[in-house]
Coordinates of C-alpha atoms in Angstrom, one line a residue:
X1 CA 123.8 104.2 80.7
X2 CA 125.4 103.8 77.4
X3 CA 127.1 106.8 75.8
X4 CA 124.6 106.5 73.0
X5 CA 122.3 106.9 75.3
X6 CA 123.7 109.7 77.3
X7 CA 124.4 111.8 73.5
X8 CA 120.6 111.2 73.0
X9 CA 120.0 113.3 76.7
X10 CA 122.6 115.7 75.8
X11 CA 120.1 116.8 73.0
X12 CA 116.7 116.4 74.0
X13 CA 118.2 118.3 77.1
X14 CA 119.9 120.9 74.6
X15 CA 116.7 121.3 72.2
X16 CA 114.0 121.0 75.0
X17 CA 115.6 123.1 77.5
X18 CA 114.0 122.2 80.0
X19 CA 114.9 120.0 83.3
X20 CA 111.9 117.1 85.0
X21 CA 111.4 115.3 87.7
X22 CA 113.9 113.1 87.5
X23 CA 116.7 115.4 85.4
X24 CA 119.0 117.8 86.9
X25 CA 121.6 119.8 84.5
X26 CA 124.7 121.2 86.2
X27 CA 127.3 123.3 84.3
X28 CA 130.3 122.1 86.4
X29 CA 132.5 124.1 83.5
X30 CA 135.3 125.3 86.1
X31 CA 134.8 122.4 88.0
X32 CA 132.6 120.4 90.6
X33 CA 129.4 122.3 91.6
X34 CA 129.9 122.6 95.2
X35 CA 126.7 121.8 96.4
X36 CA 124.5 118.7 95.2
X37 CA 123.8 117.1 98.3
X38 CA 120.1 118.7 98.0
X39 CA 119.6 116.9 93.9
X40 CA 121.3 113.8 95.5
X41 CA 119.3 113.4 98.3
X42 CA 115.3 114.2 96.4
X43 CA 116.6 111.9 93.5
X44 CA 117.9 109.2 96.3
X45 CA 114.1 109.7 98.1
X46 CA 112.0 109.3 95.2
X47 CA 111.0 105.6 93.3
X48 CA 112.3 106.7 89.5
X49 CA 116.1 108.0 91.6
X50 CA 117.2 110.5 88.6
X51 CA 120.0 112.0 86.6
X52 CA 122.4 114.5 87.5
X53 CA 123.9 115.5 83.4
X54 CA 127.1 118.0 83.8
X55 CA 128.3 120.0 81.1
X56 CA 125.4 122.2 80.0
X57 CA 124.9 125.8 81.0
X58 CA 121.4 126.4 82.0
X59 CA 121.8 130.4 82.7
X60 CA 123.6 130.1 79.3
X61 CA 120.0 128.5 76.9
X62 CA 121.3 125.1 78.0
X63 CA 124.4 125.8 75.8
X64 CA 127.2 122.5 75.7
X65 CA 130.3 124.0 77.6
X66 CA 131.6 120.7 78.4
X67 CA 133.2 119.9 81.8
X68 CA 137.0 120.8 81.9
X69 CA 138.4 117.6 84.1
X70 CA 136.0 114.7 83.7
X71 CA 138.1 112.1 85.9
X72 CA 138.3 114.9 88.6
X73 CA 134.3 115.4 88.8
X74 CA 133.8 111.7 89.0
X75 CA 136.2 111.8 92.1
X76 CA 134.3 114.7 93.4
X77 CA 130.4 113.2 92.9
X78 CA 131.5 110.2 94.6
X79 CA 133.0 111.9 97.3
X80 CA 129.8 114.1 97.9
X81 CA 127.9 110.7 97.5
X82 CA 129.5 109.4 100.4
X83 CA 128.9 112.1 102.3
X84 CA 124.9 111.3 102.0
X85 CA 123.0 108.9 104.6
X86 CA 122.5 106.1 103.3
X87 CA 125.7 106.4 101.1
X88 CA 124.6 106.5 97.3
X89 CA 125.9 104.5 94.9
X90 CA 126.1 106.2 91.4
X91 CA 126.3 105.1 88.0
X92 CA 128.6 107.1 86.1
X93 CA 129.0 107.8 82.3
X94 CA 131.1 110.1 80.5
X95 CA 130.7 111.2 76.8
X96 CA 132.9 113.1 74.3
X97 CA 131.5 115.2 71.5
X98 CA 132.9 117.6 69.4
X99 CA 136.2 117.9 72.1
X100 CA 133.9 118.4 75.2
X101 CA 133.2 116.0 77.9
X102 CA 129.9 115.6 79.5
X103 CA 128.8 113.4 82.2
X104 CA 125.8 112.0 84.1
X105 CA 125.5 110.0 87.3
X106 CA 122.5 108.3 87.8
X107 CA 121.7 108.4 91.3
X108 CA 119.1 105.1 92.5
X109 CA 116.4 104.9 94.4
X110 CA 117.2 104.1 98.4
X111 CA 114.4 101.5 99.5
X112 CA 111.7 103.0 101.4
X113 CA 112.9 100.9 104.7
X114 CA 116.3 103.6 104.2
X115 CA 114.4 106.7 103.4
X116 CA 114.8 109.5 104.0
X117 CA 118.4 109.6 102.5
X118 CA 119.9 113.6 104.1
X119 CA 123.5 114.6 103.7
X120 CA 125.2 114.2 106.9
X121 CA 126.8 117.9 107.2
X122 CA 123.4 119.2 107.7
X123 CA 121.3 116.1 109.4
X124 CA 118.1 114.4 108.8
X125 CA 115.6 117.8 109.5
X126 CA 117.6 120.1 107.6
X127 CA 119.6 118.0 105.3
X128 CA 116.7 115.9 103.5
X129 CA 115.0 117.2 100.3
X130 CA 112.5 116.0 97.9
X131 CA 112.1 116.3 94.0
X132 CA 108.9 118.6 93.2
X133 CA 109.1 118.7 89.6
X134 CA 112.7 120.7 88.8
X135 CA 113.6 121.9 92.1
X136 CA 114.8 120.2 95.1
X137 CA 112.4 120.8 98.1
X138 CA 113.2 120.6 101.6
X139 CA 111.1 117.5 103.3
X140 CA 108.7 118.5 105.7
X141 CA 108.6 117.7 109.2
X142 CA 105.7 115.5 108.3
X143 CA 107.2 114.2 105.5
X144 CA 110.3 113.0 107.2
X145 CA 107.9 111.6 110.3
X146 CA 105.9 109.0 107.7
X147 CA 109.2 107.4 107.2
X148 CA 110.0 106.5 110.2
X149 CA 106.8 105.3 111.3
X150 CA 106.6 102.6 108.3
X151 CA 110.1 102.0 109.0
X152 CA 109.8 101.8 113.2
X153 CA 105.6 100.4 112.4
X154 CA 104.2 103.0 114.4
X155 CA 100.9 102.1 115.2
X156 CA 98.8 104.8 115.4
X157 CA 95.1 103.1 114.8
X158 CA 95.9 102.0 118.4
X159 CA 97.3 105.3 120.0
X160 CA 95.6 106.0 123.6
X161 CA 93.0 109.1 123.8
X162 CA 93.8 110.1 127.6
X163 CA 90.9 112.4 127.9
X164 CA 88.2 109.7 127.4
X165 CA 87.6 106.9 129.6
X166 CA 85.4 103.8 129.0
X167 CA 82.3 105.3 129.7
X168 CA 83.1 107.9 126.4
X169 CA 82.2 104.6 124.4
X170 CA 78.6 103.9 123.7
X171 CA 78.7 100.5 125.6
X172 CA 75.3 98.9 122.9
X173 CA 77.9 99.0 119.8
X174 CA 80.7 97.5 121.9
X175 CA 78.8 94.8 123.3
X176 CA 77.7 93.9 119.4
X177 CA 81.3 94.0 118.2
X178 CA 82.4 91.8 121.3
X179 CA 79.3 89.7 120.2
X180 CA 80.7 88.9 117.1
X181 CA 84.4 89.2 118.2
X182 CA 83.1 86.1 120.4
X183 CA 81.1 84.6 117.2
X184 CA 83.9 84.8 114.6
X185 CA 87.2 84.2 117.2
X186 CA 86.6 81.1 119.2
X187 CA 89.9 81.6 121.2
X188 CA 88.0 84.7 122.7
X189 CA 84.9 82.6 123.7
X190 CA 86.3 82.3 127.4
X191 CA 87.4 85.8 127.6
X192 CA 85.8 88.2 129.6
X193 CA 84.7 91.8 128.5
X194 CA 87.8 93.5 129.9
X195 CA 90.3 90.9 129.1
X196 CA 89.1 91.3 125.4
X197 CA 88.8 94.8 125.4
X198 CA 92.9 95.1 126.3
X199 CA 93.3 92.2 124.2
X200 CA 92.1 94.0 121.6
X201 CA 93.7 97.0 121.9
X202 CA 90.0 98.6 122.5
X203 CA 90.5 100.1 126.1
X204 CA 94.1 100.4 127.9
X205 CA 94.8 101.4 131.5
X206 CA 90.9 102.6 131.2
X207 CA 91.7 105.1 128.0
X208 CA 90.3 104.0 124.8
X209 CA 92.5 103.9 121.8
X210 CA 91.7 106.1 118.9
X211 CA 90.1 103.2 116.9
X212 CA 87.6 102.5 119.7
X213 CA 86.8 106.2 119.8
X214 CA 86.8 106.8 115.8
X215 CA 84.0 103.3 115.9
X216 CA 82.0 103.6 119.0
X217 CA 82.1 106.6 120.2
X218 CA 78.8 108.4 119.4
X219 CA 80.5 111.9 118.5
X220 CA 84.3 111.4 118.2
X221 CA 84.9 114.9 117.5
X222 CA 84.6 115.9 121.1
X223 CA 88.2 114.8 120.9
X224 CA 89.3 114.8 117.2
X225 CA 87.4 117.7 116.4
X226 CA 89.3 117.7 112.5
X227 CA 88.8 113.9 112.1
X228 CA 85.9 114.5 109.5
X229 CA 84.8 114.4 105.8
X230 CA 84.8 118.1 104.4
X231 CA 82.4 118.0 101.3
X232 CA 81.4 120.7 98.6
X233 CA 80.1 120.7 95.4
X234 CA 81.5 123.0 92.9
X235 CA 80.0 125.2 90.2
X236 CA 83.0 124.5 88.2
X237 CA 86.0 122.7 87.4
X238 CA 87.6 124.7 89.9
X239 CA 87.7 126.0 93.8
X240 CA 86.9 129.5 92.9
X241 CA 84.6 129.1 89.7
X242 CA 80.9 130.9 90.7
X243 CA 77.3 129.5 89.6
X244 CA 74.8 132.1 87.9
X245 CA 73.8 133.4 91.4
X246 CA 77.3 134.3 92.5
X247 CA 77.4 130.8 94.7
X248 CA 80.9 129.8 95.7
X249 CA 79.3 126.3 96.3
X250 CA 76.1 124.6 95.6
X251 CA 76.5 122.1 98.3
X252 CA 78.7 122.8 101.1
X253 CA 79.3 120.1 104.6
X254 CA 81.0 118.7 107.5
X255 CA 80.3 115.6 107.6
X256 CA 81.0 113.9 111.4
X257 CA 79.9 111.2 113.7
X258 CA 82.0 107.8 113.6
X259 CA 83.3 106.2 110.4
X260 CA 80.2 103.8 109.7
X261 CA 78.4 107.6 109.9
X262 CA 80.8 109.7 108.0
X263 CA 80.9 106.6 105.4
X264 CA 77.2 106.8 105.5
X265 CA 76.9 110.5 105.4
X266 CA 79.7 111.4 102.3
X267 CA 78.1 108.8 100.1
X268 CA 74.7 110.5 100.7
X269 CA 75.8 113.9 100.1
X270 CA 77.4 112.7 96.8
X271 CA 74.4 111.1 95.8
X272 CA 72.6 114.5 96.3
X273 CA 74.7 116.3 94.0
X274 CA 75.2 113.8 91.5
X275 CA 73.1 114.2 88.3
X276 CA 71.4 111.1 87.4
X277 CA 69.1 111.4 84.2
X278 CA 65.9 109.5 83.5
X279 CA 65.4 108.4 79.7
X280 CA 62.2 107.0 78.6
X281 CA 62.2 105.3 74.9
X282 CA 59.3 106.7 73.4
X283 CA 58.8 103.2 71.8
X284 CA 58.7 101.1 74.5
X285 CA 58.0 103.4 77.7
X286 CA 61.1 102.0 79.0
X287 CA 63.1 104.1 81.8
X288 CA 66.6 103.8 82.5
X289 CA 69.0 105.5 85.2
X290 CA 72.2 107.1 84.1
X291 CA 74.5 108.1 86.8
X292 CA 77.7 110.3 86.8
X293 CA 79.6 107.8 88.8
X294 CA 78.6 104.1 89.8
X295 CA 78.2 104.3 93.9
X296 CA 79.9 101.3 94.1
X297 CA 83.0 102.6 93.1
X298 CA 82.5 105.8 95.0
X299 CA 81.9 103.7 98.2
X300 CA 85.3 102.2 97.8
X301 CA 87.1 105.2 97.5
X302 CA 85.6 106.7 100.7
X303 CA 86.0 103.4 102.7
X304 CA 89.7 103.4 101.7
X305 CA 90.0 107.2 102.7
X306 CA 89.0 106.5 106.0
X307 CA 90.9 103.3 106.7
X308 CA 94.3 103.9 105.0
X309 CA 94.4 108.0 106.1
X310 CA 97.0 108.7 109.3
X311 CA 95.7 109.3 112.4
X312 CA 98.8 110.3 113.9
X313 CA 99.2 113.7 116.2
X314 CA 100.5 115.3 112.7
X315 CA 97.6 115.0 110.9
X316 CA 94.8 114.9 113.1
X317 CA 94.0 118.2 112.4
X318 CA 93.7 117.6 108.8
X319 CA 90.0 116.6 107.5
X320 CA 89.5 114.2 104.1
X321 CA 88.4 116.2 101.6
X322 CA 85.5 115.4 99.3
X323 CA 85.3 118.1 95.9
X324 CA 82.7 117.6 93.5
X325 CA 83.3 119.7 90.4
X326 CA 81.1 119.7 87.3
X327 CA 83.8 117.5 85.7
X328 CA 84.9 114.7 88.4
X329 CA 85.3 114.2 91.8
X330 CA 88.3 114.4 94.0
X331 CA 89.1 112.6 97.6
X332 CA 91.9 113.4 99.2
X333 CA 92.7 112.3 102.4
X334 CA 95.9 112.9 104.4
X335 CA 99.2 110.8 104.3
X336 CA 100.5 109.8 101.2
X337 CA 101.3 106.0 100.1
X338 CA 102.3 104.2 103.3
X339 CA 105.2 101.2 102.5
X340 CA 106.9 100.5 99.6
X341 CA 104.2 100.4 97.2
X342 CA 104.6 102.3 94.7
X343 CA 101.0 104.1 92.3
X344 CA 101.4 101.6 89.6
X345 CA 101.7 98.7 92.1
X346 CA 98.1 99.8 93.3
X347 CA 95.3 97.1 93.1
X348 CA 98.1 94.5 92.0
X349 CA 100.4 93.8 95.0
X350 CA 98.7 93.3 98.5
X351 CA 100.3 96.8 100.5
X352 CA 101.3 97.5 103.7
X353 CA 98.5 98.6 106.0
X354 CA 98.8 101.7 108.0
X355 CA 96.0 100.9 109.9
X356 CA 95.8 96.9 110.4
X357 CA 93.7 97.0 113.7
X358 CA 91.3 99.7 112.3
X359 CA 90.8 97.8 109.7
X360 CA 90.6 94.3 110.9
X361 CA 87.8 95.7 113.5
X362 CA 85.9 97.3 110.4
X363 CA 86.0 93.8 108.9
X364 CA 84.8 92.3 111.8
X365 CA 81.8 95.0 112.1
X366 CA 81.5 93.8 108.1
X367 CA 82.1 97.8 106.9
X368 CA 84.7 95.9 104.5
X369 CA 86.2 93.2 103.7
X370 CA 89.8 93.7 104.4
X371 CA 91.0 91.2 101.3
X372 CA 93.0 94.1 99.2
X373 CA 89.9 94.3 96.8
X374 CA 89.0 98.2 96.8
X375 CA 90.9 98.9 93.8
X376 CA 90.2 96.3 91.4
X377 CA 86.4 97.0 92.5
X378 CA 86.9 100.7 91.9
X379 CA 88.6 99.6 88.3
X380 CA 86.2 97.2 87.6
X381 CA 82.9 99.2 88.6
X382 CA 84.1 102.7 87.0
X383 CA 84.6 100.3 83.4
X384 CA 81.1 98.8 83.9
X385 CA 79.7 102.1 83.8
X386 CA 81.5 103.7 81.1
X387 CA 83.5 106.0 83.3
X388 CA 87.5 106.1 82.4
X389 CA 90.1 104.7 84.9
X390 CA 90.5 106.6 88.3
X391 CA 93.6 108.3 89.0
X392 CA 96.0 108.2 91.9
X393 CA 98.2 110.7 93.0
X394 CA 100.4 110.5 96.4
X395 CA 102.1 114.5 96.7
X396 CA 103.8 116.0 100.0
X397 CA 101.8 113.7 102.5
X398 CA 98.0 114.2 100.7
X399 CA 96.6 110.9 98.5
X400 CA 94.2 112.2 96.0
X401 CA 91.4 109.8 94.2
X402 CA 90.4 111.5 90.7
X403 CA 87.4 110.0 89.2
X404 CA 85.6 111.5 86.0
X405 CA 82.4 111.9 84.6
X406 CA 81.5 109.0 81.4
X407 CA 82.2 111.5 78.1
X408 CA 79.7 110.4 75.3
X409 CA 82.8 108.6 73.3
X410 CA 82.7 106.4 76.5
X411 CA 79.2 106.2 77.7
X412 CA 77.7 105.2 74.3
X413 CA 80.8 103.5 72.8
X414 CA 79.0 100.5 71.6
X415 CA 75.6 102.3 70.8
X416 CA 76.6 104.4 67.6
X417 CA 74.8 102.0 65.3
X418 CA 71.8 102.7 67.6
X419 CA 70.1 105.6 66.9
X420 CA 67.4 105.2 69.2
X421 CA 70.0 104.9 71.9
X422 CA 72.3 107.8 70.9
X423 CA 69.7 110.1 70.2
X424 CA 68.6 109.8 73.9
X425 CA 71.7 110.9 74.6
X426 CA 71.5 114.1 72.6
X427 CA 68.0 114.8 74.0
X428 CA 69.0 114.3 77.3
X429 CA 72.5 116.9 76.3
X430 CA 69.5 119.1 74.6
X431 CA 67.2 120.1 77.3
X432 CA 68.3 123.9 76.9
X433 CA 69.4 125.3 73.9
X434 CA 72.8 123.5 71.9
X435 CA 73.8 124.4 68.8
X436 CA 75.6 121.9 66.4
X437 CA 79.2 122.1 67.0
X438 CA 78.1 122.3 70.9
X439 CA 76.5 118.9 70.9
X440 CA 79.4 117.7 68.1
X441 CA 81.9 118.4 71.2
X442 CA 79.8 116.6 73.8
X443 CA 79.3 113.4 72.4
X444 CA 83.2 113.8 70.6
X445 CA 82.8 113.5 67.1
X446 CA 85.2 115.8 65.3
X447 CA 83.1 115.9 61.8
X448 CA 79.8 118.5 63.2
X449 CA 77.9 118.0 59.5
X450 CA 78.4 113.9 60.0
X451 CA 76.7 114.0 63.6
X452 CA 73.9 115.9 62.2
X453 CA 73.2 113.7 59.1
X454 CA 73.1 110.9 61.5
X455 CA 71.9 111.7 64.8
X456 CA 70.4 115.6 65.0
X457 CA 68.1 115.7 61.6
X458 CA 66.4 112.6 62.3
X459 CA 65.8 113.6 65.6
X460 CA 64.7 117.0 64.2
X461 CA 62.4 115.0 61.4
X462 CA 60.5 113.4 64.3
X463 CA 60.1 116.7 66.5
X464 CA 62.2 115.3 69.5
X465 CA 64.8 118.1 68.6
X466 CA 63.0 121.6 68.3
X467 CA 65.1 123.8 66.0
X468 CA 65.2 127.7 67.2
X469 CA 64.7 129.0 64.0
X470 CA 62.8 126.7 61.8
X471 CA 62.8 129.0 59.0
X472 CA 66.6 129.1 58.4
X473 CA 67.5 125.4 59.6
X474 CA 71.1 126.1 58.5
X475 CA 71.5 129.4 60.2
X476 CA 74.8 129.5 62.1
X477 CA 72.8 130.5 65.2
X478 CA 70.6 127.6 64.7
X479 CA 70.1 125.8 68.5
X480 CA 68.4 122.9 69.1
X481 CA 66.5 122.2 72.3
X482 CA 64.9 118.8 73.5
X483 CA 60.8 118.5 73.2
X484 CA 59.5 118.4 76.7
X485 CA 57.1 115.3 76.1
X486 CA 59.9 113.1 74.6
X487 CA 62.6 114.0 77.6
X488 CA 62.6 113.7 81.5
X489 CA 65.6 114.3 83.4
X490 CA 65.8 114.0 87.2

C-alpha cells in the first residue's frame, strides 16, 4: 500500500465512520492494542485477508489521534503475527499527517490448504475466528471441521452406515447400476457382484456406504432421518409474512425417498407453486407459456444441492432447504464452498468435489453429467428466459442459491416497440384492479403519463383494459382491470 493510498483510507474511514468486512480501526494511541490475534486470525481465514488501520479512535467518532511510537507498533504487530498459526506475513505502511502517524498492516489471505489460521496461546478450537461483517467471530466447531476435511480429503460420500446391511438396499436398482457399471467400465466386465460392490465403495465388510443408501435404498431416512428437501412456499418476501387467510404458508413439505426421488419430488413441488400465465393474442389465437423460472435452471440448482451438500456426522441432521417467496426462490443446502474456489470462480474454474463417488455414481445412473456444467447451464437458461443472474452466497457452513422472478424491464426488454406484446403483459399484470402508477412500477418505467399514452389507453380504446370509473378517466382512483374474454391466466 502506498501512503497515498493509505491517506485516502484515513478519510473515507474518518468521514464514513464506519468499519467492513475487510477493515478493522484500532486506536493504538498509548500504544499497541494488546489483543488482535482475533482481527488477525478472521482477516488471515477469509479470501479478500483485510486491513488493520491504527491511529483512529472509534469510541472517539473515528477521530485521528495518531499513534505515539510508529516503529514500536510495527515491532509489536509483527510479534503478535508470529504468534498466529500459520505465521502471517504483513504488509506494513506508515503515514504522517498533520504531525500524527497512522499505520495499516494488511494482513493476506492463508491458502485454504493452511486454514484455519488460530493464534497459538489459545489453540485451534478456541483461538480461530472469522470476519462476519465488523466483528471478529469465533469459528464454529463445524466451521473449523470443513477445513480439515478438504485439507485431509475426508471422504464422506463413502462413510459406512453400520446399522444397515446389504439386504437394506433394494437389490433391482443395484443390479441396473451394476448393469451399466458392467456396460460403460469394461475392466469390471469379469468382476463379480461382490468384488464390484467393494470395489466400488457400494457395500464394505457387509455395511453399505452412505452413497449406496442415499441411491438405492428405497427410504433412506430410516437411517438419515434429516437427509431431506424441506420445501414451503411463502406468502411473502419473507419467513413470517401471512396470506389474506392468516396462512403462514401456502405450500408446506418434506420431501424424502432417495435422491433421484427427492430430485424428482422438489422440482414438482416447485412447479406447483410457480405461476405460469397463459396469453392468447387476440389476433392470431396464439397461446404462449410464461414461467417464473425456466425448470431447467431450477433442476440444476437442486441436482447440485444434493450432490455438492456434506454428508458428514456434522451435518446430517441438517435438511436442504427449498423457500419459495413471491419474489425468488432460495436453496440452501448445508456446507459452504468446499476447496479453494472462491464465488466468483464459480462456473469458470472446474472445483474440488466434495462428493466425487456420489457423484460419479449419479453420472453413471445418467442423473447428471458430472462435466462442471451446472452453472453455466443455470447462467445460460436463467438469460434465455429473461430472469437476472442467480446469486451465490457461502455463510457459516450454509450455500444459498438466489434466483429471482423476470421484472417487466427484463421479460419484455426487446418488445417495447410491440404493443401487441407489451400490452399482454399489462393484461396479464391487470387481472384485478391496478391503478396507473401501480402498473408504471411493474413493468419499470419511471414516467406513469408516458406508459399510459403508449401502452394503457390503447388498451383502454379497444376495451381489453376496463377502467373503474369511466366517467372520470383521469380520477386519481382510476384502476384498471383486464376484460375477462381477452385474458386467461393459469
Amino acid at each position: 500500500m502506498t501512503t497515498e493510498e493509505l491517506a485516502t483510507i484515513v478519510e473515507k474511514v474518518t468521514h464514513q465512520q464506519i468499519e467492513s468486512q475487510t477493515l478493522e480501526v484500532k486506536a493504538a494511541h498509548g500504544g499497541n492494542p494488546k489483543k488482535i490475534y482475533d482481527t488477525l486470525s478472521s482477516f488471515s481465514n477469509q479470501d479478500d485477508g483485510g486491513i488493520l488501520l491504527f491511529g483512529i479512535d472509534e469510541k472517539m467518532g473515528f477521530e485521528k489521534v495518531g499513534v505515539d511510537d510508529p516503529r514500536d507498533l510495527q515491532n509489536k504487530i509483527v510479534e503478535q503475527c508470529n504468534e498466529m498459526i500459520p505465521k502471517i506475513r504483513p504488509l506494513i505502511t506508515i503515514y504522517e499527517e498533520d504531525g500524527k502517524f497512522f499505520l495499516t498492516a494488511e494482513i493476506p489471505a492463508i491458502d485454504s490448504v493452511d486454514r484455519p489460521c488460530y493464534y497459538a496461546g489459545k489453540g485451534r478450537l478456541k483461538g480461530s475466528y472469522i470476519r462476519v461483517g465488523q466483528s471478529d467471530e469465533p469459528m464454529t466447531e463445524y466451521e473449523i471441521f470443513s477445513y480439515e476435511a478438504f485439507r485431509k480429503e475426508y471422504r464422506e460420500d463413502i462413510r459406512l452406515e453400520e446399522r444397515a446391511n446389504e439386504s437394506s438396499l433394494d437389490q433391482d436398482a443395484v443390479q441396473r447400476y451394476l448393469f451399466k457399471l458392467r456396460e460403460n467400465k469394461p475392466n469390471l466386465a469379469k468382476l463379480d457382484d461382490h468384488q464390484i460392490l467393494n470395489l466400488m465403495s457400494m457395500v464394505v465388510d457387509g455395511h453399505p456406504t452412505i452413497r449406496s443408501i442415499l441411491l438405492f435404498c428405497p427410504y433412506p431416512q430410516a437411517f438419515f432421518p434429516q437427509l431431506t428437501i424441506n420445501a414451503v412456499s411463502v406468502p411473502g418476501t419473507q419467513i413470517g409474512d401471512i396470506g389474506i387467510n392468516h396462512e403462514r404458508f401456502t405450500d408446506n413439505k418434506r420431501i424424502e425417498g432417495t435422491i433421484e426421488d427427492m430430485l424428482s419430488g422438489t422440482l414438482a413441488f416447485i412447479k406447483n407453486n410457480m405461476k405460469v400465465s397463459t396469453i392468447v393474442d387476440a389476433q392470431t389465437g396464439l397461446r404462449k407459456d410464461s414461467a417464473d423460472y425456466p425448470m431447467v435452471a431450477i433442476r440444476e440448482v437442486v441436482l447440485n444441492a444434493l450432490v455438492h451438500r456434506d454428508y458428514s456426522i456434522h451435518t446430517e441432521g441438517m435438511p436442504i432447504q427449498v423457500l419459495m417467496f413471491t419474489d425468488r426462490i432460495e436453496i440452501k443446502n448445508p456446507g459452504g464452498l468446499y476447496g479453494k474456489i472462491t464465488l466468483d470462480q464459480l462456473g469458470k474454474i472446474q472445483p474440488d468435489t466434495r462428493n466425487p463417488v456420489l457423484a460419479t455414481t449419479m453420472e453413471v445412473l445418467s442423473l447428471t453429467e458430472n462435466r462442471y456444467s451446472g452453472i453455466p447451464t443455470i447462467f445460460r437458461s436463467l438469460k434465455e428466459g429473461g430472469n437476472p443472474d442467480p446469486v451465490f452466497e457461502s455463510s457459516r457452513g450454509i450455500f444459498t442459491v438466489t434466483l429471482r422472478k423476470r421484472s417487466a424491464s427484463e421479460t419484455l426488454q426487446n418488445s417495447r416497440g410491440d404493443t401487441s406484446s407489451f400490452g399482454q403483459f399489462i393484461l396479464e399484470f391487470c387481472k384485478t384492479p391496478k391503478t396507473r402508477k401501480e402498473i408504471a412500477d411493474y413493468c419499470a418505467f419511471k414516467s406513469v403519463s408516458y406508459l399510459y399514452k403508449m401502452y394503457v389507453a390503447p388498451l383502454v380504446e379497444k376495451k381489453l383494459l376496463l377502467m373503474s370509473n369511466p366517467e372520470h378517466p383521469k380520477s386519481p382512483t382510476q384502476t384498471y382491470t383486464t376484460a375477462t374474454e381477452y385474458f386467461i391466466s393459469s
